Structure formats: structure tokens, C-alpha cells
PDB file of C-alpha atoms in Angstrom:
ATOM      1  CA  MET S   1      33.889  27.409  -0.650  1.00 37.00           C
ATOM      2  CA  GLU S   2      35.660  28.400  -3.852  1.00 38.00           C
ATOM      3  CA  VAL S   3      34.097  30.130  -6.879  1.00 36.00           C
ATOM      4  CA  ASN S   4      35.218  28.915 -10.309  1.00 39.00           C
ATOM      5  CA  THR S   5      34.214  29.513 -13.894  1.00 36.00           C
ATOM      6  CA  ARG S   6      32.699  26.417 -15.466  1.00 38.00           C
ATOM      7  CA  ILE S   7      34.287  25.491 -18.804  1.00 36.00           C
ATOM      8  CA  GLU S   8      32.109  23.542 -21.248  1.00 39.00           C
ATOM      9  CA  GLU S   9      32.410  22.204 -24.778  1.00 40.00           C
ATOM     10  CA  ASN S  10      29.602  22.796 -27.268  1.00 40.00           C
ATOM     11  CA  LYS S  11      28.421  20.381 -29.981  1.00 39.00           C
ATOM     12  CA  ALA S  12      30.850  21.854 -32.498  1.00 40.00           C
ATOM     13  CA  GLY S  13      33.754  21.044 -30.195  1.00 40.00           C
ATOM     14  CA  SER S  14      34.424  24.667 -29.265  1.00 37.00           C
ATOM     15  CA  ILE S  15      35.190  25.638 -25.693  1.00 37.00           C
ATOM     16  CA  VAL S  16      32.681  28.003 -24.112  1.00 35.00           C
ATOM     17  CA  TYR S  17      32.655  29.536 -20.658  1.00 34.00           C
ATOM     18  CA  GLY S  18      29.574  28.791 -18.597  1.00 40.00           C
ATOM     19  CA  PRO S  19      28.258  30.482 -15.460  1.00 41.00           C
ATOM     20  CA  ARG S  20      30.420  30.819 -12.367  1.00 41.00           C
ATOM     21  CA  VAL S  21      29.886  27.950  -9.940  1.00 47.00           C
ATOM     22  CA  CYS S  22      30.950  27.141  -6.410  1.00 53.00           C
ATOM     23  CA  VAL S  23      32.753  23.979  -5.412  1.00 51.00           C
ATOM     24  CA  ASP S  24      33.236  22.423  -1.984  1.00 59.00           C
ATOM     25  CA  GLU S  25      36.477  21.199  -0.450  1.00 66.00           C
ATOM     26  CA  ASP S  26      36.269  17.965  -2.480  1.00 69.00           C
ATOM     27  CA  GLY S  27      35.801  19.785  -5.754  1.00 60.00           C
ATOM     28  CA  ASN S  28      32.087  18.980  -6.096  1.00 61.00           C
ATOM     29  CA  VAL S  29      29.812  21.613  -7.579  1.00 53.00           C
ATOM     30  CA  VAL S  30      27.341  23.042  -5.035  1.00 55.00           C
ATOM     31  CA  PRO S  31      23.926  23.331  -6.799  1.00 53.00           C
ATOM     32  CA  GLY S  32      22.776  26.918  -7.069  1.00 49.00           C
ATOM     33  CA  ALA S  33      25.767  28.509  -5.416  1.00 51.00           C
ATOM     34  CA  GLY S  34      27.065  31.424  -7.483  1.00 52.00           C
ATOM     35  CA  GLN S  35      24.237  31.043 -10.026  1.00 58.00           C
ATOM     36  CA  GLU S  36      21.341  33.305 -10.893  1.00 70.00           C
ATOM     37  CA  SER S  37      18.966  30.306 -11.177  1.00 83.00           C
ATOM     38  CA  PHE S  38      18.989  26.530 -11.191  1.00 92.00           C
ATOM     39  CA  ASP S  39      19.207  24.576 -14.454  1.00 93.00           C
ATOM     40  CA  LEU S  40      19.025  20.971 -15.707  1.00 93.00           C
ATOM     41  CA  ASN S  41      22.607  20.328 -14.660  1.00 93.00           C
ATOM     42  CA  ASP S  42      21.499  20.833 -11.060  1.00 93.00           C
ATOM     43  CA  VAL S  43      18.507  18.518 -11.527  1.00 94.00           C
ATOM     44  CA  ALA S  44      20.696  15.818 -13.093  1.00 94.00           C
ATOM     45  CA  GLY S  45      23.040  16.063 -10.109  1.00 93.00           C
ATOM     46  CA  LEU S  46      20.210  15.014  -7.805  1.00 94.00           C
ATOM     47  CA  ILE S  47      19.544  11.739  -9.618  1.00 94.00           C
ATOM     48  CA  THR S  48      22.717   9.867  -8.756  1.00 92.00           C
ATOM     49  CA  VAL S  49      21.175   6.385  -9.159  1.00 93.00           C
ATOM     50  CA  PRO S  50      18.596   5.524 -11.853  1.00 94.00           C
ATOM     51  CA  PRO S  51      15.277   4.013 -10.723  1.00 96.00           C
ATOM     52  CA  ARG S  52      15.236   0.257 -10.447  1.00 97.00           C
ATOM     53  CA  LEU S  53      12.836  -1.788 -12.608  1.00 98.00           C
ATOM     54  CA  HIS S  54      10.973  -4.629 -10.825  1.00 98.00           C
ATOM     55  CA  ALA S  55       8.592  -7.431 -11.794  1.00 98.00           C
ATOM     56  CA  ASP S  56       6.393  -9.581  -9.570  1.00 97.00           C
ATOM     57  CA  ASN S  57       7.221 -13.319  -9.360  1.00 96.00           C
ATOM     58  CA  GLY S  58      10.783 -12.677 -10.341  1.00 95.00           C
ATOM     59  CA  GLY S  59       9.735 -11.711 -13.865  1.00 96.00           C
ATOM     60  CA  ARG S  60       8.039 -15.059 -14.524  1.00 96.00           C
ATOM     61  CA  GLY S  61       4.614 -14.890 -16.137  1.00 96.00           C
ATOM     62  CA  ILE S  62       2.052 -16.870 -18.083  1.00 96.00           C
ATOM     63  CA  ARG S  63       1.086 -16.269 -21.692  1.00 96.00           C
ATOM     64  CA  HIS S  64      -2.135 -14.193 -21.954  1.00 95.00           C
ATOM     65  CA  ALA S  65      -1.993 -13.378 -18.206  1.00 97.00           C
ATOM     66  CA  HIS S  66      -0.971 -10.026 -16.754  1.00 97.00           C
ATOM     67  CA  THR S  67       2.708  -9.803 -15.821  1.00 98.00           C
ATOM     68  CA  ASN S  68       3.138  -6.872 -13.450  1.00 98.00           C
ATOM     69  CA  PHE S  69       6.056  -4.437 -13.630  1.00 98.00           C
ATOM     70  CA  TYR S  70       6.859  -1.445 -11.452  1.00 98.00           C
ATOM     71  CA  THR S  71       9.664   0.889 -10.425  1.00 98.00           C
ATOM     72  CA  ASP S  72      10.919   2.482  -7.218  1.00 95.00           C
ATOM     73  CA  ALA S  73      11.324   5.976  -8.695  1.00 94.00           C
ATOM     74  CA  ILE S  74      10.687   8.700  -6.119  1.00 93.00           C
ATOM     75  CA  TYR S  75      11.052  12.476  -5.981  1.00 90.00           C
ATOM     76  CA  ILE S  76      14.363  13.734  -4.638  1.00 96.00           C
ATOM     77  CA  LEU S  77      14.680  16.868  -2.469  1.00 96.00           C
ATOM     78  CA  GLN S  78      17.860  18.682  -1.521  1.00 95.00           C
ATOM     79  CA  ASN S  79      18.759  21.765   0.501  1.00 95.00           C
ATOM     80  CA  SER S  80      20.852  24.267  -1.426  1.00 93.00           C
ATOM     81  CA  THR S  81      21.582  27.981  -1.820  1.00 91.00           C
ATOM     82  CA  LEU S  82      20.916  30.469  -4.593  1.00 90.00           C
ATOM     83  CA  ASN S  83      22.789  33.773  -4.641  1.00 86.00           C
ATOM     84  CA  GLY S  84      23.748  33.121  -1.042  1.00 86.00           C
ATOM     85  CA  GLU S  85      20.167  32.545   0.103  1.00 90.00           C
ATOM     86  CA  PRO S  86      18.686  29.226   1.314  1.00 94.00           C
ATOM     87  CA  ALA S  87      16.858  27.296  -1.353  1.00 95.00           C
ATOM     88  CA  LEU S  88      15.322  23.906  -2.056  1.00 96.00           C
ATOM     89  CA  ILE S  89      15.641  21.983  -5.303  1.00 96.00           C
ATOM     90  CA  ARG S  90      13.807  18.830  -6.249  1.00 96.00           C
ATOM     91  CA  ALA S  91      13.535  16.284  -9.102  1.00 97.00           C
ATOM     92  CA  THR S  92      10.129  14.672  -9.589  1.00 97.00           C
ATOM     93  CA  PRO S  93       9.369  11.695 -11.885  1.00 97.00           C
ATOM     94  CA  ILE S  94       6.499  12.680 -14.187  1.00 97.00           C
ATOM     95  CA  GLU S  95       6.462  10.034 -16.944  1.00 98.00           C
ATOM     96  CA  TYR S  96       7.446   6.403 -17.334  1.00 98.00           C
ATOM     97  CA  HIS S  97       8.177   4.911 -20.762  1.00 98.00           C
ATOM     98  CA  TRP S  98       7.871   1.121 -20.680  1.00 98.00           C
ATOM     99  CA  ASP S  99       9.178  -1.170 -23.418  1.00 98.00           C
ATOM    100  CA  TYR S 100       8.017  -4.751 -22.800  1.00 98.00           C
ATOM    101  CA  GLY S 101      10.400  -6.301 -25.312  1.00 98.00           C
ATOM    102  CA  ASP S 102       7.744  -7.745 -27.645  1.00 98.00           C
ATOM    103  CA  GLY S 103       7.213  -4.615 -29.694  1.00 97.00           C
ATOM    104  CA  THR S 104       4.745  -3.139 -27.208  1.00 98.00           C
ATOM    105  CA  THR S 105       5.462   0.188 -25.471  1.00 98.00           C
ATOM    106  CA  ARG S 106       3.440   2.255 -23.028  1.00 98.00           C
ATOM    107  CA  THR S 107       3.754   5.633 -21.305  1.00 98.00           C
ATOM    108  CA  THR S 108       2.256   6.085 -17.856  1.00 98.00           C
ATOM    109  CA  GLU S 109       2.203   8.791 -15.182  1.00 97.00           C
ATOM    110  CA  VAL S 110       2.397   6.201 -12.395  1.00 97.00           C
ATOM    111  CA  ALA S 111       5.315   4.085 -11.251  1.00 97.00           C
ATOM    112  CA  GLY S 112       3.187   1.013 -10.561  1.00 97.00           C
ATOM    113  CA  SER S 113       3.362  -1.149  -7.462  1.00 97.00           C
ATOM    114  CA  SER S 114       3.831  -4.785  -6.451  1.00 97.00           C
ATOM    115  CA  GLN S 115       0.697  -6.965  -6.416  1.00 96.00           C
ATOM    116  CA  SER S 116       0.110  -9.744  -3.912  1.00 95.00           C
ATOM    117  CA  GLU S 117      -2.055 -11.735  -6.350  1.00 94.00           C
ATOM    118  CA  PHE S 118      -1.106 -13.173  -9.726  1.00 94.00           C
ATOM    119  CA  ASN S 119      -2.694 -12.031 -13.023  1.00 95.00           C
ATOM    120  CA  VAL S 120      -3.943  -8.647 -11.804  1.00 96.00           C
ATOM    121  CA  GLU S 121      -4.272  -5.937 -14.438  1.00 97.00           C
ATOM    122  CA  THR S 122      -2.531  -2.692 -13.491  1.00 97.00           C
ATOM    123  CA  ALA S 123      -1.535   0.481 -15.315  1.00 97.00           C
ATOM    124  CA  THR S 124       1.954  -0.961 -15.816  1.00 98.00           C
ATOM    125  CA  SER S 125       1.248  -4.683 -16.372  1.00 98.00           C
ATOM    126  CA  HIS S 126       1.461  -6.417 -19.721  1.00 98.00           C
ATOM    127  CA  GLN S 127      -0.033  -9.488 -21.405  1.00 98.00           C
ATOM    128  CA  TYR S 128       2.375 -11.399 -23.605  1.00 98.00           C
ATOM    129  CA  GLU S 129       0.855 -13.250 -26.561  1.00 96.00           C
ATOM    130  CA  GLU S 130       3.738 -15.685 -26.982  1.00 97.00           C
ATOM    131  CA  THR S 131       6.018 -17.627 -24.698  1.00 97.00           C
ATOM    132  CA  GLY S 132       9.699 -16.789 -24.499  1.00 97.00           C
ATOM    133  CA  THR S 133      12.228 -14.566 -22.799  1.00 98.00           C
ATOM    134  CA  TYR S 134      11.811 -10.799 -23.197  1.00 98.00           C
ATOM    135  CA  THR S 135      14.025  -7.877 -22.246  1.00 98.00           C
ATOM    136  CA  VAL S 136      11.995  -5.143 -20.519  1.00 98.00           C
ATOM    137  CA  THR S 137      13.330  -1.575 -20.324  1.00 98.00           C
ATOM    138  CA  LEU S 138      12.163   1.595 -18.611  1.00 98.00           C
ATOM    139  CA  SER S 139      12.928   5.291 -19.143  1.00 98.00           C
ATOM    140  CA  THR S 140      11.872   7.674 -16.363  1.00 97.00           C
ATOM    141  CA  VAL S 141      11.384  11.358 -17.103  1.00 97.00           C
ATOM    142  CA  TYR S 142      12.008  13.925 -14.332  1.00 97.00           C
ATOM    143  CA  MET S 143      11.073  17.559 -14.032  1.00 97.00           C
ATOM    144  CA  GLY S 144      12.983  19.986 -11.831  1.00 97.00           C
ATOM    145  CA  GLU S 145      11.756  22.725  -9.520  1.00 96.00           C
ATOM    146  CA  TYR S 146      13.203  25.001  -6.901  1.00 96.00           C
ATOM    147  CA  SER S 147      11.838  27.002  -4.004  1.00 95.00           C
ATOM    148  CA  LEU S 148      13.112  30.149  -2.296  1.00 94.00           C
ATOM    149  CA  ASP S 149      10.463  30.251   0.479  1.00 93.00           C
ATOM    150  CA  GLY S 150      10.926  26.932   2.206  1.00 94.00           C
ATOM    151  CA  GLY S 151       8.775  24.921  -0.167  1.00 94.00           C
ATOM    152  CA  GLN S 152       5.620  27.039  -0.181  1.00 94.00           C
ATOM    153  CA  THR S 153       6.116  28.066  -3.827  1.00 95.00           C
ATOM    154  CA  TRP S 154       7.893  25.990  -6.473  1.00 95.00           C
ATOM    155  CA  ILE S 155       9.439  27.474  -9.601  1.00 95.00           C
ATOM    156  CA  PRO S 156       9.803  25.079 -12.580  1.00 95.00           C
ATOM    157  CA  ILE S 157      13.174  24.552 -14.259  1.00 95.00           C
ATOM    158  CA  ASP S 158      13.067  24.459 -18.060  1.00 94.00           C
ATOM    159  CA  GLY S 159      13.405  21.047 -19.681  1.00 95.00           C
ATOM    160  CA  THR S 160      13.380  17.472 -18.381  1.00 96.00           C
ATOM    161  CA  ILE S 161      15.907  14.784 -17.471  1.00 95.00           C
ATOM    162  CA  THR S 162      15.543  11.123 -18.557  1.00 97.00           C
ATOM    163  CA  ARG S 163      17.129   8.225 -16.707  1.00 96.00           C
ATOM    164  CA  GLU S 164      17.361   4.636 -18.049  1.00 97.00           C
ATOM    165  CA  SER S 165      16.835   1.723 -15.649  1.00 97.00           C
ATOM    166  CA  ASP S 166      18.843  -1.461 -15.944  1.00 97.00           C
ATOM    167  CA  PRO S 167      16.969  -3.928 -18.206  1.00 98.00           C
ATOM    168  CA  LEU S 168      14.933  -6.744 -16.669  1.00 97.00           C
ATOM    169  CA  GLN S 169      14.323 -10.224 -18.054  1.00 98.00           C
ATOM    170  CA  ALA S 170      10.772 -11.589 -18.257  1.00 98.00           C
ATOM    171  CA  ASP S 171      10.265 -15.322 -18.779  1.00 98.00           C
ATOM    172  CA  ILE S 172       6.838 -16.121 -20.163  1.00 97.00           C
ATOM    173  CA  PHE S 173       5.461 -19.672 -20.080  1.00 96.00           C
ATOM    174  CA  ARG S 174       2.323 -21.464 -21.183  1.00 89.00           C
ATOM    175  CA  THR S 175       0.108 -23.351 -18.737  1.00 80.00           C
ATOM    176  CA  VAL S 176      -0.273 -27.133 -18.712  1.00 72.00           C
ATOM    177  CA  THR S 177      -3.165 -28.946 -16.982  1.00 68.00           C
ATOM    178  CA  ARG S 178      -2.784 -32.287 -15.249  1.00 69.00           C
ATOM    179  CA  ASN S 179      -4.889 -34.394 -12.866  1.00 69.00           C
ATOM    180  CA  VAL S 180      -3.230 -34.790  -9.462  1.00 69.00           C
ATOM    181  CA  ALA S 181      -4.099 -36.823  -6.359  1.00 70.00           C
ATOM    182  CA  ASP S 182      -3.541 -34.085  -3.746  1.00 72.00           C
ATOM    183  CA  ASP S 183      -4.180 -30.362  -3.592  1.00 73.00           C
ATOM    184  CA  CYS S 184      -1.463 -27.875  -2.641  1.00 78.00           C
ATOM    185  CA  VAL S 185      -2.606 -27.702   0.982  1.00 79.00           C
ATOM    186  CA  GLU S 186      -2.242 -31.465   1.449  1.00 78.00           C
ATOM    187  CA  ASN S 187       0.956 -31.683  -0.553  1.00 80.00           C
ATOM    188  CA  PRO S 188       2.715 -28.303  -1.132  1.00 79.00           C
ATOM    189  CA  SER S 189       5.416 -30.003  -3.208  1.00 76.00           C
ATOM    190  CA  ALA S 190       2.918 -31.583  -5.617  1.00 73.00           C
ATOM    191  CA  TRP S 191       3.026 -30.754  -9.327  1.00 66.00           C
ATOM    192  CA  GLY S 192       1.510 -27.337 -10.029  1.00 67.00           C
ATOM    193  CA  CYS S 193       1.987 -25.938  -6.511  1.00 72.00           C
ATOM    194  CA  GLY S 194       5.017 -23.801  -7.289  1.00 66.00           C
ATOM    195  CA  ALA S 195       5.186 -20.153  -8.273  1.00 54.00           C
ATOM    196  CA  PRO S 196       3.833 -19.185 -11.700  1.00 51.00           C
ATOM    197  CA  GLY S 197       6.095 -20.714 -14.330  1.00 48.00           C
ATOM    198  CA  GLU S 198       7.776 -23.341 -12.109  1.00 50.00           C
ATOM    199  CA  ASP S 199       5.592 -26.178 -13.379  1.00 49.00           C
ATOM    200  CA  SER S 200       4.691 -24.633 -16.710  1.00 46.00           C
ATOM    201  CA  ASP S 201       5.999 -25.699 -20.075  1.00 47.00           C
ATOM    202  CA  PRO S 202       8.238 -22.970 -21.568  1.00 44.00           C
ATOM    203  CA  ALA S 203       7.698 -24.357 -25.035  1.00 43.00           C
ATOM    204  CA  GLY S 204       5.306 -22.560 -27.337  1.00 46.00           C
TER     205      GLY S 204
END
């Protein structure tokens, strides 16, 4: 392991010399090695892939019904060293900022989860007032902590890290009622027996 001095550029464009860091054989910075404490750079290094944004029913929903969204964000734990001693560092999602694409936003402390039934209200679901196609976005906020005693005590790292998920498209339809000869058990391919939105009129 090699110890280098990290060179950084401040907002004014000036070069400043940061703390000494250790790099492995591939030139990657080893979190905590050669440092007096962990910082947000170490936390950011744990989150290599942003959380993925999901929606039930492939993002298809019905106007005035609950369209459910959720994310797979989880906490990330890594073994490391600090001043040559074993350490643990972790990044934990603490807030989720949802933008449903229709001017409505919401902040939750839960990631949400998939629902087996349609039109179930959850902490992360949303009711659209109009039909159309909406772009839904999610920002996940992480806090960082480290432990020097095998995880019995966790020390917070100042600041937070925000990661943006890839946008998701939600297609919202209106319902149409028709009289049919068979129910969906007798004729699964009959009109109205598809997933929400398949036999709905996308027009306003």
C-alpha cells in the first residue's frame, strides 16, 4: 500500500493539498487509511450505484387511484482501517425526496415497498388528478457513520450525501365501463381483464 498526498481544487480554482491517503495496487483510495477520521468522500465512495426507482404495474396507473412507487435503497457496510486499526464504515439512507412529475413532491423516511394489490395507499404512493405520462424522480439522502469497536458504537460523519435515481415514466389512464358477457375467470382475454391501464382509455 502506498501513501500519497491528495491534491484537490477549491471553488476558486486554486490547488489545495488535502490529507494524506493510501492507495492500493490499482490506484484506488482505501477509505480511512492514512486519515485521522472518515469524511463524506469516504461515504460517497461506498455508494457506487444509485438506488433504483420502481413502480408497481410497470408504472401504469388509473386517475384518482393510488399509483405505488418504491426504491431498493439499502444501507451499505464496508470493512476498512483508520490509522492502521480495523474500522467499519457505513452509508445509511435516511430521507427520500419524491417528485411525481405533476407538481407534487413528498419527503419520506421510508423507501416504500411493492404492493400485491392495486390502488393501495402507501407512504410513497400518489394519486394523479389527470391522465397523461409523467416523469417521476427520486433523490435519496445518506448519512455516514464509522465504528472502531466492531459495530458496537457508531460515530456520525458530518454532512450527508444525495444520490439521484434514474427517472421513471408513469402512464396514467382513466377507467371506462362496459357490459361484457363473461367474467375474467371464464374468459381471461375478455375486455377489462388485463393489467390496470391495458383496457383503459388514455384520453382525458
